[in-house]
Tab-separated table of C-alpha atoms in Angstrom:
chain	number	residue	atom	x	y	z
Y	1	LEU	CA	117.838	106.615	77.886
Y	2	PRO	CA	121.327	107.024	76.921
Y	3	SER	CA	123.122	103.965	75.894
Y	4	ARG	CA	126.520	104.999	77.837
Y	5	PRO	CA	126.420	105.377	81.806
Y	6	ILE	CA	125.464	108.471	83.381
Y	7	SER	CA	126.338	110.061	86.581
Y	8	ILE	CA	123.889	111.616	88.898
Y	9	PRO	CA	124.353	113.005	92.226
Y	10	VAL	CA	122.496	110.893	94.933
Y	11	THR	CA	120.897	114.072	96.317
Y	12	ASP	CA	119.165	114.669	93.061
Y	13	LEU	CA	117.666	111.175	92.940
Y	14	ILE	CA	113.693	111.158	93.345
Y	15	ALA	CA	113.134	107.280	92.695
Y	16	LEU	CA	114.890	104.461	91.307
Y	17	THR	CA	113.901	101.003	90.483
Y	18	THR	CA	115.803	98.168	88.482
Y	19	GLY	CA	112.877	96.285	87.545
Y	20	ALA	CA	109.819	98.354	86.871
Y	21	ALA	CA	107.605	95.342	86.147
Y	22	ARG	CA	108.175	94.457	89.804
Y	23	VAL	CA	106.637	97.589	91.129
Y	24	PRO	CA	103.620	98.687	89.360
Y	25	PRO	CA	101.806	101.642	90.669
Y	26	LEU	CA	98.054	101.350	91.420
Y	27	ALA	CA	97.412	104.356	88.892
Y	28	SER	CA	98.914	102.183	86.054
Y	29	LEU	CA	96.516	99.232	86.398
Y	30	GLN	CA	93.449	98.382	84.293
Y	31	ARG	CA	90.515	99.711	86.393
Y	32	SER	CA	86.630	99.457	86.211
Y	33	GLY	CA	83.857	100.673	88.707
Y	34	ALA	CA	83.728	103.972	90.190
Y	35	ASP	CA	85.155	107.004	88.621
Y	36	VAL	CA	88.896	107.054	89.804
Y	37	VAL	CA	90.845	110.226	89.245
Y	38	VAL	CA	94.549	109.765	88.641
Y	39	GLY	CA	97.009	112.571	89.000
Y	40	SER	CA	100.048	113.470	87.310
Y	41	PRO	CA	101.719	110.625	85.195
Y	42	LEU	CA	105.205	112.376	86.185
Y	43	ALA	CA	105.051	111.120	89.768
Y	44	PRO	CA	108.228	109.299	90.855
Y	45	LEU	CA	107.876	105.735	89.594
Y	46	GLY	CA	104.537	106.536	88.129
Y	47	ALA	CA	102.875	106.623	91.586
Y	48	SER	CA	100.501	109.119	90.799
Y	49	ASP	CA	97.770	109.951	93.403
Y	50	VAL	CA	94.546	108.026	93.020
Y	51	VAL	CA	91.352	109.787	94.147
Y	52	ILE	CA	88.186	107.941	94.749
Y	53	THR	CA	84.977	109.722	95.749
Y	54	GLY	CA	82.650	107.432	98.000
Y	55	PRO	CA	80.585	105.723	98.445
Y	56	ALA	CA	82.040	103.728	95.807
Y	57	GLN	CA	84.115	100.694	94.733
Y	58	ALA	CA	86.817	100.461	92.176
Y	59	ASP	CA	88.393	97.108	90.807
Y	60	PHE	CA	92.232	97.175	89.460
Y	61	VAL	CA	93.373	94.043	87.578
Y	62	LEU	CA	96.843	92.897	88.692
Y	63	PRO	CA	99.366	91.999	86.007
Y	64	ALA	CA	99.085	88.432	85.155
Y	65	ASP	CA	102.828	87.751	85.558
Y	66	LEU	CA	103.169	89.454	89.017
Y	67	GLY	CA	103.896	87.115	91.790
Y	68	PRO	CA	103.217	87.485	95.406
Y	69	GLY	CA	104.190	90.712	97.113
Y	70	VAL	CA	102.864	93.673	99.039
Y	71	PHE	CA	100.434	96.388	98.251
Y	72	GLY	CA	100.705	99.646	100.391
Y	73	ALA	CA	99.486	103.354	100.143
Y	74	THR	CA	98.798	106.399	102.259
Y	75	VAL	CA	95.057	107.178	102.501
Y	76	ILE	CA	94.437	110.994	102.821
Y	77	LEU	CA	91.232	112.680	103.467
Y	78	PRO	CA	91.674	116.003	101.687
Y	79	GLU	CA	91.667	119.198	103.568
Y	80	ASP	CA	88.603	120.569	101.951
Y	81	ALA	CA	86.746	117.336	103.100
Y	82	ARG	CA	87.621	117.289	106.798
Y	83	VAL	CA	84.575	118.992	108.327
Y	84	TRP	CA	82.027	116.134	107.115
Y	85	GLY	CA	84.416	113.655	105.643
Y	86	ASP	CA	84.303	110.259	107.398
Y	87	CYS	CA	85.087	106.981	105.589
Y	88	THR	CA	86.534	103.614	105.495
Y	89	VAL	CA	88.691	102.290	102.876
Y	90	LYS	CA	88.600	98.550	102.489
Y	91	VAL	CA	91.137	96.742	100.216
Y	92	GLU	CA	89.785	93.213	99.010
Y	93	LEU	CA	91.620	90.477	96.793
Y	94	LEU	CA	88.609	89.194	94.749
Y	95	GLY	CA	88.409	85.443	94.472
Y	96	PRO	CA	86.825	83.315	91.677
Y	97	ARG	CA	83.883	82.956	93.818
Y	98	PRO	CA	82.517	85.705	96.338
Y	99	ALA	CA	83.357	83.347	99.235
Y	100	ASP	CA	86.983	83.294	98.158
Y	101	THR	CA	87.285	86.905	98.409
Y	102	VAL	CA	89.825	88.122	101.248
Y	103	THR	CA	89.955	91.572	102.942
Y	104	LEU	CA	93.549	92.503	102.989
Y	105	ALA	CA	93.371	95.910	104.798
Y	106	SER	CA	90.895	98.511	106.219
Y	107	VAL	CA	91.737	101.929	107.226
Y	108	SER	CA	89.368	104.876	108.305
Y	109	VAL	CA	89.964	108.444	107.988
Y	110	ASP	CA	87.967	111.675	109.285
Y	111	GLY	CA	88.677	115.139	110.186
Y	112	SER	CA	90.539	114.384	113.421
Y	113	SER	CA	92.616	111.637	111.804
Y	114	PRO	CA	92.859	112.511	108.266
Y	115	VAL	CA	95.762	110.250	107.230
Y	116	ALA	CA	96.050	106.446	107.565
Y	117	ARG	CA	98.592	103.974	106.003
Y	118	PHE	CA	98.265	100.342	105.190
Y	119	THR	CA	100.467	97.670	103.812
Y	120	ALA	CA	98.922	94.351	102.908
Y	121	ARG	CA	100.282	90.914	101.720
Y	122	LEU	CA	99.298	89.777	98.190
Y	123	PRO	CA	99.337	86.068	97.932
Y	124	ALA	CA	100.520	84.277	94.714
Y	125	ALA	CA	97.846	84.017	92.056
Y	126	GLY	CA	95.542	81.063	92.201
Y	127	GLY	CA	94.365	78.628	89.480
Y	128	SER	CA	92.764	81.314	87.404
Y	129	GLY	CA	95.845	83.466	87.283
Y	130	THR	CA	93.931	86.636	87.457
Y	131	ARG	CA	93.872	88.779	90.447
Y	132	THR	CA	91.683	91.831	91.091
Y	133	LEU	CA	92.036	94.340	93.892
Y	134	ARG	CA	88.850	95.960	94.877
Y	135	LEU	CA	89.001	99.244	96.745
Y	136	ILE	CA	85.899	100.044	98.694
Y	137	VAL	CA	85.158	103.610	100.001
Y	138	ALA	CA	82.120	103.397	102.419
Y	139	ASP	CA	80.825	105.579	105.189
Y	140	GLY	CA	83.065	105.630	108.317
Y	141	PRO	CA	82.608	104.824	112.061
Y	142	VAL	CA	81.544	108.192	112.981
Y	143	GLY	CA	78.266	107.842	110.653
Y	144	ARG	CA	78.235	111.300	109.194
Y	145	GLY	CA	76.791	109.792	105.900
Y	146	PRO	CA	78.672	109.935	102.465
Y	147	VAL	CA	79.017	113.822	102.471
Y	148	GLN	CA	82.730	114.802	101.632
Y	149	ASP	CA	83.751	110.918	101.593
Y	150	VAL	CA	86.654	111.375	99.248
Y	151	VAL	CA	90.026	109.756	99.762
Y	152	VAL	CA	93.374	110.359	98.066
Y	153	LEU	CA	95.687	107.195	97.629
Y	154	ARG	CA	98.993	108.382	97.738
Y	155	ARG	CA	102.026	106.476	96.583
Y	156	ALA	CA	99.883	103.334	96.182
Y	157	MET	CA	102.386	100.905	95.001
Y	158	ILE	CA	102.651	97.085	94.615
Y	159	ILE	CA	106.121	95.626	95.168
Y	160	ALA	CA	106.621	92.016	94.189
Y	161	ASP	CA	108.636	89.557	96.088
Y	162	ARG	CA	110.678	88.887	93.044
């Protein structure tokens, strides 16, 4: 970035943040579990699409210095999966013990309702300091089985309170 002020017409602005550490995209987090496909790193604010093919679960480790905030995304069943695709995406915040795990959000998508949005409140870190989000893609309420159960998480971002 230049060390001098720059001028950009507001109509040319795609995204802006004054504190990138406060708005980490899901695509940038350390992950494990299911094969997760991440889209272009050139997406605004680094919020690349995240693709998960179910049935699967994927874990994303939240930055240790990230305080409480909000996690949100748009869940899309791709057009080429809308004939048989029918799945539920559940977002969990893992606790130190399985009994401490909390479900933050759950949305379902299928061919007749291929787009869903969620926003989930993230509490402050507990004693361990490590927080992990688990995304579970499972067969949906229509019960067509796991055929074409693939979701795209678009603009999956975390926004810290401060």
